[in-house]
Amino acid sequence: MLIEVMGPSGVGKSTILAHATSLRRSDTPQWLSREEADRHFVSVPSRVRRRAVDDTEIRDLANWILQMVANSSMLPSQKAFATALFARSEFHRQSIRGADYGVPVVHDELLLNRAFSLLLYSDQLTPSAITYLHAVPPPDAAVVVEAPPATLLHRTRA
């Protein structure tokens, strides 16, 4: 089972997961955090990681993202970073789906959450968001974390 935690930057997704992980009984975990799941894939070569976006399930979405990002007002370095984050998130999603952990994996850096960084500079935000969210393979469950805009602005600036 894959549970994705999503929300904008600075909302506290990673902080909440880290705190929940620290409160969990370590001898028999009921779920795995992103870091615990990701440890299994550290030794995978980068060329294999990059190929995740070539998978037929995600290929059309990957091509659409490349076009949308290329047409956005992002700086070239932001475009490269955004598409690399997408590729990494898709590799992790596929890897988690292909592994048998025996317990749910709770992750805060997968495809639903990637919408916040990929769609940020879209010149057609609403249609782009609709296209993206309809094309993304969904997790088994999602937890949405939110905060007032003033709090997000303060945390992001800090």
PDB file of C-alpha atoms in Angstrom, residues 35-141:
ATOM      1  CA  GLU A  35      13.547   7.419   4.097  1.00  0.00           C
ATOM      2  CA  GLU A  36      13.057   3.800   5.185  1.00  0.00           C
ATOM      3  CA  ALA A  37      11.605   2.788   1.816  1.00  0.00           C
ATOM      4  CA  ASP A  38      14.167   4.768  -0.185  1.00  0.00           C
ATOM      5  CA  ARG A  39      17.123   3.020   1.521  1.00  0.00           C
ATOM      6  CA  HIS A  40      16.329  -0.031  -0.587  1.00  0.00           C
ATOM      7  CA  PHE A  41      17.077   1.857  -3.811  1.00  0.00           C
ATOM      8  CA  VAL A  42      20.295   3.724  -2.986  1.00  0.00           C
ATOM      9  CA  SER A  43      22.484   1.429  -5.072  1.00  0.00           C
ATOM     10  CA  VAL A  44      20.347   1.593  -8.236  1.00  0.00           C
ATOM     11  CA  PRO A  45      22.401   3.193 -11.048  1.00  0.00           C
ATOM     12  CA  SER A  46      21.247   6.631 -12.219  1.00  0.00           C
ATOM     13  CA  ARG A  47      20.712   5.400 -15.793  1.00  0.00           C
ATOM     14  CA  VAL A  48      18.132   2.910 -14.468  1.00  0.00           C
ATOM     15  CA  ARG A  49      16.495   5.619 -12.352  1.00  0.00           C
ATOM     16  CA  ARG A  50      16.168   7.910 -15.377  1.00  0.00           C
ATOM     17  CA  ARG A  51      14.406   5.211 -17.399  1.00  0.00           C
ATOM     18  CA  ALA A  52      11.413   5.241 -15.031  1.00  0.00           C
ATOM     19  CA  VAL A  53       9.804   8.005 -17.091  1.00  0.00           C
ATOM     20  CA  ASP A  54      10.111   5.865 -20.235  1.00  0.00           C
ATOM     21  CA  ASP A  55       7.680   3.309 -18.796  1.00  0.00           C
ATOM     22  CA  THR A  56       4.602   3.023 -21.014  1.00  0.00           C
ATOM     23  CA  GLU A  57       2.269   3.781 -18.082  1.00  0.00           C
ATOM     24  CA  ILE A  58       3.807   7.219 -17.544  1.00  0.00           C
ATOM     25  CA  ARG A  59       5.350   8.042 -20.946  1.00  0.00           C
ATOM     26  CA  ASP A  60       2.522  10.265 -22.230  1.00  0.00           C
ATOM     27  CA  LEU A  61       2.449  12.204 -18.954  1.00  0.00           C
ATOM     28  CA  ALA A  62       6.249  12.562 -19.017  1.00  0.00           C
ATOM     29  CA  ASN A  63       6.154  13.952 -22.566  1.00  0.00           C
ATOM     30  CA  TRP A  64       3.354  16.349 -21.623  1.00  0.00           C
ATOM     31  CA  ILE A  65       5.343  17.539 -18.563  1.00  0.00           C
ATOM     32  CA  LEU A  66       8.451  18.121 -20.673  1.00  0.00           C
ATOM     33  CA  GLN A  67       6.434  20.217 -23.117  1.00  0.00           C
ATOM     34  CA  MET A  68       4.607  22.137 -20.363  1.00  0.00           C
ATOM     35  CA  VAL A  69       7.842  22.864 -18.488  1.00  0.00           C
ATOM     36  CA  ALA A  70       9.644  23.841 -21.705  1.00  0.00           C
ATOM     37  CA  ASN A  71       6.887  26.361 -22.471  1.00  0.00           C
ATOM     38  CA  SER A  72       6.803  27.761 -18.945  1.00  0.00           C
ATOM     39  CA  SER A  73       8.493  30.925 -17.698  1.00  0.00           C
ATOM     40  CA  MET A  74      10.912  28.924 -15.522  1.00  0.00           C
ATOM     41  CA  LEU A  75      14.614  29.615 -15.828  1.00  0.00           C
ATOM     42  CA  PRO A  76      16.552  26.834 -17.616  1.00  0.00           C
ATOM     43  CA  SER A  77      18.026  25.634 -14.289  1.00  0.00           C
ATOM     44  CA  GLN A  78      14.520  25.465 -12.781  1.00  0.00           C
ATOM     45  CA  LYS A  79      13.275  23.485 -15.778  1.00  0.00           C
ATOM     46  CA  ALA A  80      16.088  20.959 -15.435  1.00  0.00           C
ATOM     47  CA  PHE A  81      15.511  20.651 -11.684  1.00  0.00           C
ATOM     48  CA  ALA A  82      11.714  20.295 -12.011  1.00  0.00           C
ATOM     49  CA  THR A  83      11.950  17.525 -14.600  1.00  0.00           C
ATOM     50  CA  ALA A  84      14.653  15.736 -12.568  1.00  0.00           C
ATOM     51  CA  LEU A  85      12.355  15.835  -9.514  1.00  0.00           C
ATOM     52  CA  PHE A  86       9.553  14.349 -11.593  1.00  0.00           C
ATOM     53  CA  ALA A  87      11.836  11.539 -12.809  1.00  0.00           C
ATOM     54  CA  ARG A  88      13.023  10.817  -9.251  1.00  0.00           C
ATOM     55  CA  SER A  89       9.464  10.779  -7.915  1.00  0.00           C
ATOM     56  CA  GLU A  90       8.353   8.380 -10.634  1.00  0.00           C
ATOM     57  CA  PHE A  91      11.320   6.082  -9.996  1.00  0.00           C
ATOM     58  CA  HIS A  92      10.435   5.970  -6.292  1.00  0.00           C
ATOM     59  CA  ARG A  93       6.746   5.355  -7.029  1.00  0.00           C
ATOM     60  CA  GLN A  94       7.539   2.461  -9.373  1.00  0.00           C
ATOM     61  CA  SER A  95      10.121   1.027  -6.989  1.00  0.00           C
ATOM     62  CA  ILE A  96       7.732   1.099  -4.034  1.00  0.00           C
ATOM     63  CA  ARG A  97       4.967  -0.452  -6.138  1.00  0.00           C
ATOM     64  CA  GLY A  98       7.346  -3.230  -7.210  1.00  0.00           C
ATOM     65  CA  ALA A  99       8.605  -4.020  -3.702  1.00  0.00           C
ATOM     66  CA  ASP A 100       6.866  -6.078  -1.041  1.00  0.00           C
ATOM     67  CA  TYR A 101       7.389  -4.291   2.247  1.00  0.00           C
ATOM     68  CA  GLY A 102       4.551  -6.035   4.049  1.00  0.00           C
ATOM     69  CA  VAL A 103       3.418  -2.689   5.495  1.00  0.00           C
ATOM     70  CA  PRO A 104       2.204   0.584   3.941  1.00  0.00           C
ATOM     71  CA  VAL A 105       4.758   3.125   2.749  1.00  0.00           C
ATOM     72  CA  VAL A 106       4.043   6.775   3.578  1.00  0.00           C
ATOM     73  CA  HIS A 107       5.848   9.096   1.159  1.00  0.00           C
ATOM     74  CA  ASP A 108       5.843  12.887   0.757  1.00  0.00           C
ATOM     75  CA  GLU A 109       7.786  13.289  -2.493  1.00  0.00           C
ATOM     76  CA  LEU A 110       5.754  11.437  -5.118  1.00  0.00           C
ATOM     77  CA  LEU A 111       3.716  12.439  -8.153  1.00  0.00           C
ATOM     78  CA  LEU A 112       0.693  14.089  -6.538  1.00  0.00           C
ATOM     79  CA  ASN A 113       2.928  16.352  -4.495  1.00  0.00           C
ATOM     80  CA  ARG A 114       5.125  17.043  -7.525  1.00  0.00           C
ATOM     81  CA  ALA A 115       2.235  19.074  -8.989  1.00  0.00           C
ATOM     82  CA  PHE A 116       3.173  21.912  -6.629  1.00  0.00           C
ATOM     83  CA  SER A 117       6.594  22.330  -8.248  1.00  0.00           C
ATOM     84  CA  LEU A 118       5.792  21.324 -11.830  1.00  0.00           C
ATOM     85  CA  LEU A 119       2.720  23.494 -12.292  1.00  0.00           C
ATOM     86  CA  LEU A 120       4.085  26.536 -10.494  1.00  0.00           C
ATOM     87  CA  TYR A 121       4.997  28.452 -13.652  1.00  0.00           C
ATOM     88  CA  SER A 122       2.358  27.114 -16.007  1.00  0.00           C
ATOM     89  CA  ASP A 123       0.787  29.890 -18.038  1.00  0.00           C
ATOM     90  CA  GLN A 124      -2.473  27.905 -17.985  1.00  0.00           C
ATOM     91  CA  LEU A 125      -2.596  26.708 -14.385  1.00  0.00           C
ATOM     92  CA  THR A 126      -6.123  25.312 -14.167  1.00  0.00           C
ATOM     93  CA  PRO A 127      -6.084  23.308 -17.430  1.00  0.00           C
ATOM     94  CA  SER A 128      -2.535  22.121 -16.666  1.00  0.00           C
ATOM     95  CA  ALA A 129      -3.524  21.011 -13.161  1.00  0.00           C
ATOM     96  CA  ILE A 130      -6.558  19.148 -14.495  1.00  0.00           C
ATOM     97  CA  THR A 131      -4.468  17.392 -17.155  1.00  0.00           C
ATOM     98  CA  TYR A 132      -1.715  16.507 -14.690  1.00  0.00           C
ATOM     99  CA  LEU A 133      -3.954  15.254 -11.875  1.00  0.00           C
ATOM    100  CA  HIS A 134      -6.047  13.133 -14.237  1.00  0.00           C
ATOM    101  CA  ALA A 135      -2.947  11.519 -15.770  1.00  0.00           C
ATOM    102  CA  VAL A 136      -0.945  10.780 -12.599  1.00  0.00           C
ATOM    103  CA  PRO A 137      -1.202   7.185 -11.382  1.00  0.00           C
ATOM    104  CA  PRO A 138      -2.883   7.581  -7.983  1.00  0.00           C
ATOM    105  CA  PRO A 139      -1.547   6.220  -4.698  1.00  0.00           C
ATOM    106  CA  ASP A 140      -3.777   3.978  -2.600  1.00  0.00           C
ATOM    107  CA  ALA A 141      -4.506   6.905  -0.296  1.00  0.00           C
TER     108      ALA A 141
END
